Coordinates of C-alpha atoms and ligand atoms in Angstrom, one line a residue:
X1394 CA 0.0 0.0 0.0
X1395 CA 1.2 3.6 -0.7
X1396 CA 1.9 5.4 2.3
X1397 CA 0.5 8.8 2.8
X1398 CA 3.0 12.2 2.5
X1399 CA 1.9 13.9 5.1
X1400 CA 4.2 16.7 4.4
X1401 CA 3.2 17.3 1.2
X1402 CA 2.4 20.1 0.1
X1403 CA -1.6 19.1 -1.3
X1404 CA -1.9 17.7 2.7
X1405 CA -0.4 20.9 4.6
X1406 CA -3.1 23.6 2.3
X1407 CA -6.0 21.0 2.7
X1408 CA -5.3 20.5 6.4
X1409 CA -5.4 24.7 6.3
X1410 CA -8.3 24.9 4.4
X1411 CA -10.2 22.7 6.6
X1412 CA -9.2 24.5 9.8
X1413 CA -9.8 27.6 8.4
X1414 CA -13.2 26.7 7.4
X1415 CA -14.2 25.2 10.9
X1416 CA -13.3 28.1 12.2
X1417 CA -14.8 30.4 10.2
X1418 CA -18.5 28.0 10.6
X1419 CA -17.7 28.5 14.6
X1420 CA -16.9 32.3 15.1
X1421 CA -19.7 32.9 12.2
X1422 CA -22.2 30.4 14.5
X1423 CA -21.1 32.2 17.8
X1424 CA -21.3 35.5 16.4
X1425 CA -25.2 35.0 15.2
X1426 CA -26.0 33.1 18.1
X1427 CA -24.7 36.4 20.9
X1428 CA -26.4 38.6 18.6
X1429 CA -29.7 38.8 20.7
X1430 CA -27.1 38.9 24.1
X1431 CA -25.7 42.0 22.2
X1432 CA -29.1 44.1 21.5
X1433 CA -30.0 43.6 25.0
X1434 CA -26.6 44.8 26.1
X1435 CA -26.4 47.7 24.0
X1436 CA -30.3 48.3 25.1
X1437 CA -29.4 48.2 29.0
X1438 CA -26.2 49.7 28.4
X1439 CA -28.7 52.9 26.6
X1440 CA -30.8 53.2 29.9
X1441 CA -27.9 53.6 32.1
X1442 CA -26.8 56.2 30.1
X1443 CA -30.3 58.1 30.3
X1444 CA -30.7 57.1 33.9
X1445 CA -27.2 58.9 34.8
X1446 CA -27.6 61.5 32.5
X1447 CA -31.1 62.0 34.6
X1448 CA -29.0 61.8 37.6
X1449 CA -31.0 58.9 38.9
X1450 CA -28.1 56.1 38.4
X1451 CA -24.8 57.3 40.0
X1452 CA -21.1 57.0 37.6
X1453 CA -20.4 53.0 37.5
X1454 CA -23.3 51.9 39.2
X1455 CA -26.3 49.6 37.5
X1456 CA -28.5 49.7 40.9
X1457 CA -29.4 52.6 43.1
X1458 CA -28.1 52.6 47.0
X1459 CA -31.9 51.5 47.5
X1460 CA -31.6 48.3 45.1
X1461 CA -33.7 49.6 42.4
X1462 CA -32.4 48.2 39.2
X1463 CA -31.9 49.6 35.4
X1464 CA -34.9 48.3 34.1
X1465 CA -37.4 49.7 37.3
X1466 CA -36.0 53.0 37.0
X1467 CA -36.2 53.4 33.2
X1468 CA -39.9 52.1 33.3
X1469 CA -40.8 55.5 35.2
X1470 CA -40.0 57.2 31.2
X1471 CA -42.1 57.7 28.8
X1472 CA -40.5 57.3 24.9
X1473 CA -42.0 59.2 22.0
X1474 CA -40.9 60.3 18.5
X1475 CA -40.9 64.0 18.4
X1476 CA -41.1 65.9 14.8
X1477 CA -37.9 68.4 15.6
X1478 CA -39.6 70.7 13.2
X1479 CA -43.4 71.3 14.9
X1480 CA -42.2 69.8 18.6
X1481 CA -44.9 67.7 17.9
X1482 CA -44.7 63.4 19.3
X1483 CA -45.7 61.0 16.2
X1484 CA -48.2 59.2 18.0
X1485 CA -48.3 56.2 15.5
X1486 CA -44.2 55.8 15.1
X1487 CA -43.1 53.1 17.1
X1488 CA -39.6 54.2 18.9
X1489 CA -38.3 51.0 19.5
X1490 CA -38.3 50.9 15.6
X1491 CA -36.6 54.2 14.6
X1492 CA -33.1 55.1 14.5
X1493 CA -32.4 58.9 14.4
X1494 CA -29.3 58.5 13.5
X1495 CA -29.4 56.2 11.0
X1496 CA -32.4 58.7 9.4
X1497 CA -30.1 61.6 9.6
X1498 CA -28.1 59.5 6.4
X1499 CA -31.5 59.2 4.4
X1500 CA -31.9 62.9 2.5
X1501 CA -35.9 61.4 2.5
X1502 CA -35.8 61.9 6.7
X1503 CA -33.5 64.7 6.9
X1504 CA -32.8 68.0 6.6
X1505 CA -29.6 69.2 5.1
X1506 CA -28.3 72.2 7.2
X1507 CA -26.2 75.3 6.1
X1508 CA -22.9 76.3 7.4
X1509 CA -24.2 79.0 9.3
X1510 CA -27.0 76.4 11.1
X1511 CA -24.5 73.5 11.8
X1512 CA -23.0 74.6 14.9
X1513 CA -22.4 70.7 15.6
X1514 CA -20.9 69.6 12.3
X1515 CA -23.3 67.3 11.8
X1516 CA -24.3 68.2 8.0
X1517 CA -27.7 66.8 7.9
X1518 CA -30.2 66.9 10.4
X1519 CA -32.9 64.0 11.1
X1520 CA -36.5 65.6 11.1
X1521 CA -37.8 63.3 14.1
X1522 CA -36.0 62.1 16.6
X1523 CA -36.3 60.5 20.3
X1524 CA -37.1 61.7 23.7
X1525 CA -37.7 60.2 26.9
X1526 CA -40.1 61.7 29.6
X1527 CA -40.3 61.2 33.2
X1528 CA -43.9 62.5 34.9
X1529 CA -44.7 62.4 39.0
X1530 CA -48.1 62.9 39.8
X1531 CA -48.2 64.0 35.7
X1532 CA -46.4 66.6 35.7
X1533 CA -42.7 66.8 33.8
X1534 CA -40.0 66.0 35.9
X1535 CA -36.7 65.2 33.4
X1536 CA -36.7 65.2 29.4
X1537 CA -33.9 63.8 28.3
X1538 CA -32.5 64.1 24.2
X1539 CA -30.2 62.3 22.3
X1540 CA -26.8 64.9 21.7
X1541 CA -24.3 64.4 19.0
X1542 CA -21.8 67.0 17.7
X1543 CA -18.3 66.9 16.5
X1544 CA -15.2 67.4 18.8
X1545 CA -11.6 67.2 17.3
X1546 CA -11.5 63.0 15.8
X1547 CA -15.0 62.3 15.9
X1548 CA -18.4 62.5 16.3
X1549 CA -19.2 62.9 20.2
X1550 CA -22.7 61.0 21.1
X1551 CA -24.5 61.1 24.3
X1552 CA -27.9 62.6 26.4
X1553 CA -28.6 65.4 27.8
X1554 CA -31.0 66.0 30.7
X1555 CA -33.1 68.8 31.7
X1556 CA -34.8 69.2 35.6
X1557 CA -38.8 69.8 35.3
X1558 CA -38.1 74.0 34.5
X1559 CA -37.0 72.6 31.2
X1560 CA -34.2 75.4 31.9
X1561 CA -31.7 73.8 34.1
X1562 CA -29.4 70.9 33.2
X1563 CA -29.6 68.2 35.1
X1564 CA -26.7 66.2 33.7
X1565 CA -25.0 65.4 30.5
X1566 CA -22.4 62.0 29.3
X1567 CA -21.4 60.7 26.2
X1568 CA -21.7 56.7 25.5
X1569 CA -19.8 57.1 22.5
X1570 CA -16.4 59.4 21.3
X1571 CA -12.6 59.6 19.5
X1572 CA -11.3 62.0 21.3
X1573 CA -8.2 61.6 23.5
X1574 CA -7.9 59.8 26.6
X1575 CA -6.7 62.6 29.1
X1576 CA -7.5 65.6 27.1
X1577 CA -10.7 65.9 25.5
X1578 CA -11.4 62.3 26.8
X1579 CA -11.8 64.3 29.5
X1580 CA -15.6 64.0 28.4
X1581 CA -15.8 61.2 30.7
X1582 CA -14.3 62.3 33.7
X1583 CA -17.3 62.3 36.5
X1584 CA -15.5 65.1 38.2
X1585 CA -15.9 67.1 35.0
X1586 CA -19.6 66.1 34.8
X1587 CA -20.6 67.2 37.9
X1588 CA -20.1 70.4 37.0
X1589 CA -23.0 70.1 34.7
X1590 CA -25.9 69.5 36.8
X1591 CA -27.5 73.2 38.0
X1592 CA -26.3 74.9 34.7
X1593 CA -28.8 77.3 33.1
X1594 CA -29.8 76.2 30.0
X1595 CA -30.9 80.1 27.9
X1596 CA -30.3 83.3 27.7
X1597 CA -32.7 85.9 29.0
X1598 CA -33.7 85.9 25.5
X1599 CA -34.4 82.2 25.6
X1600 CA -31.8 81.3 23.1
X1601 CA -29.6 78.1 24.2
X1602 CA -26.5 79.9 25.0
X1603 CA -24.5 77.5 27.2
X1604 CA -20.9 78.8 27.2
X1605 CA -17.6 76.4 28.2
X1606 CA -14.9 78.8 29.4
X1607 CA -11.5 79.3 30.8
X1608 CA -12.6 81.7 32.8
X1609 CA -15.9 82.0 34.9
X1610 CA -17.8 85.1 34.7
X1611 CA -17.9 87.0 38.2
X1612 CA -20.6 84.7 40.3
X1613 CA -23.9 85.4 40.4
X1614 CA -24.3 86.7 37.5
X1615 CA -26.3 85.3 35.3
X1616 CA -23.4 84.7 32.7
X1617 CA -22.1 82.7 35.4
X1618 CA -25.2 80.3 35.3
X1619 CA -24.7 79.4 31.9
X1620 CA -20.6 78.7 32.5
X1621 CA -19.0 75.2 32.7
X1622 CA -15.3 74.9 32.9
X1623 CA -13.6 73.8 30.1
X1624 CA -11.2 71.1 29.7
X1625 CA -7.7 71.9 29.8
X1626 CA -5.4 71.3 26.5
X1627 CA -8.6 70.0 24.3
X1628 CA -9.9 73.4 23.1
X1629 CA -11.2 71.4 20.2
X1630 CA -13.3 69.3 22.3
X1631 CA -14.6 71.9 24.5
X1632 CA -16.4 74.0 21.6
X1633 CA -17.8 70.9 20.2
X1634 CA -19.3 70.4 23.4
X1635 CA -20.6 74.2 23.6
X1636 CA -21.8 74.0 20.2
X1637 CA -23.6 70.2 20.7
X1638 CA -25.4 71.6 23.7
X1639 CA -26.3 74.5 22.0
X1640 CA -27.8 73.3 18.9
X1641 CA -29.6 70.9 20.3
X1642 CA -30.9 72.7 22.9
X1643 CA -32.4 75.0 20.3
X1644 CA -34.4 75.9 17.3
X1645 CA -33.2 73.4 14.8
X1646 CA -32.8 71.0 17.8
X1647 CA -35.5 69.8 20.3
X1648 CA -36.0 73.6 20.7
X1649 CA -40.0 73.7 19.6
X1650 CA -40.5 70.6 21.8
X1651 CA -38.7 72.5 25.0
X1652 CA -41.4 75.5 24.1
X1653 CA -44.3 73.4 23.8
X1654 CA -43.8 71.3 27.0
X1655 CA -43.0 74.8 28.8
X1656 CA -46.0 75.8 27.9
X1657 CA -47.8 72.7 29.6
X1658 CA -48.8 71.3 26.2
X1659 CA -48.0 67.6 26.0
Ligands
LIG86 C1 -1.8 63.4 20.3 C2 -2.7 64.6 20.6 C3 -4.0 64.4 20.9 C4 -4.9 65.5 21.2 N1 -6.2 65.3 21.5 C5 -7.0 66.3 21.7 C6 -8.4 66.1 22.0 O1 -8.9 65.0 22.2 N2 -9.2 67.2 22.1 C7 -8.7 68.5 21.9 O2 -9.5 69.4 22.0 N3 -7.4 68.7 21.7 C8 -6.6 67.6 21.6 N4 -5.3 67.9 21.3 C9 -4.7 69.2 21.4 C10 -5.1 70.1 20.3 O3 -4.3 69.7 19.2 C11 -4.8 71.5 20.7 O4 -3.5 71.7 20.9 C12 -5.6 71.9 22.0 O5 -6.9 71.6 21.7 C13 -5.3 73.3 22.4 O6 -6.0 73.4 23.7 P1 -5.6 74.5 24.8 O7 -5.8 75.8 24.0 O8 -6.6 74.3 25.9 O9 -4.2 74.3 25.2 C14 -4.4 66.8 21.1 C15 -3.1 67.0 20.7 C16 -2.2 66.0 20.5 C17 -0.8 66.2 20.1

């Protein structure tokens, strides 16, 4: 009988091909079968964000001191899909369905904005978007909005949250950024985000005018209220934060919504 060459060079590619291919059928198999694990993750991992941007979850932690968990605390929010235009909720758009983001790419669900408008660098605005609503007793107590804007490498993403005046911030963090670890990475630092809760929101014009500075206005004043220190070394950063805040804080932002819930409609 002829014996087999192992070594040859037919066996050593087949042998590679087959491993390869087993492999590929595994990670390919495992990578399907997490995908549901992943969504739920990425879900949970979207509350906490809200929740600490609410200040109801504190930095690192997924229960409260009290032992109420992600999911209890999130259930006390309502979700709608607001038309940024009219401040309007869409009623029959389901928002576990929609993705703002994605809608901001589709020129059919966006609006393309002009240099002078895009404060954020965002080049095309989506016309609906998301916002979650927390009642007691009915009345508003935090709205929170999905933020994006561009900082020096990337696009920063993230929520902001306003207390029941719909005039004073009650937090702001970013799940998603590029910018650098230790400069405008910075973003992240909970000492840094502390400073945000309390921060006036407008002008006495009622424009958002929320300014990130070097140095604070004399205090009291209401300059002052609208002041956040900026981070050191990432200038860059810093004014993509200002501008972020401040466009979607206003007119072309969830600006009509903020008006109409002011003015007890909705
Ligand atoms: C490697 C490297 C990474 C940097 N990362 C950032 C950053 O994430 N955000 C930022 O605003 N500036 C960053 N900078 C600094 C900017 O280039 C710029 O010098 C800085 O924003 C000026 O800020 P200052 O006026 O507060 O000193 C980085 C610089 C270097 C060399």
């Amino acid at each position: 009988m002829a014996s087999i060459d192992k070594d040859s060079l037919t066996n050593t590619f087949l042998v590679a091909i087959v491993v390869c291919l087993v492999c590929s059928v595994a990670v390919s198999g495992i990578a399907v079968a997490l995908k549901p694990q992943q969504l739920l993750n990425k879900e949970l991992d979207q509350k906490q964000n809200i929740l600490r941007a609410a200040g109801m979850l504190d930095e690192g932690a997924v229960v409260t001191p009290d032992g109420r968990s992600v999911e209890e605390l999130f259930s006390e929010f309502s979700v709608h899909v607001v038309d940024l235009d009219t401040g309007q909720f869409i009623a029959d758009r389901d928002p576990s369905l929609f993705d703002p983001i994605k809608s901001a790419k589709d020129p059919a669900q966006s609006t393309k904005l002009s240099n002078d408008e895009d404060i954020a660098t965002l080049r095309r605005r989506e016309n609906a978007s998301i916002v979650y609503i927390k009642r007691v007793e009915g009345k508003l107590d935090k709205l929170v909005i999905p933020v994006r804007g561009y900082g020096l490498w990337g696009t920063l993403f993230g929520y902001l949250a306003l207390d029941s005046d719909l005039q004073t911030i009650s937090g702001l963090g970013f799940y998603q950024h590029k910018e650098t670890p230790g400069l405008g990475g910075e973003v992240d630092n909970p000492k840094w985000k502390r400073l945000w809760p309390g921060v006036t929101l407008f002008d006495a014009s009622g424009s958002a005018d929320v300014r990130l500075v070097k140095r604070r206005s004399s205090s009291g004043s209401a300059a002052a209220a609208r002041e956040v220190d900026a981070l050191s070394g990432a200038t860059f950063t810093t004014r993509g934060v200002q501008n972020l805040v401040n466009f979607w804080t206003g007119e072309l932002g969830f600006g009509p919504l903020i008006h109409r819930l002011k003015a007890g409609n909705g």
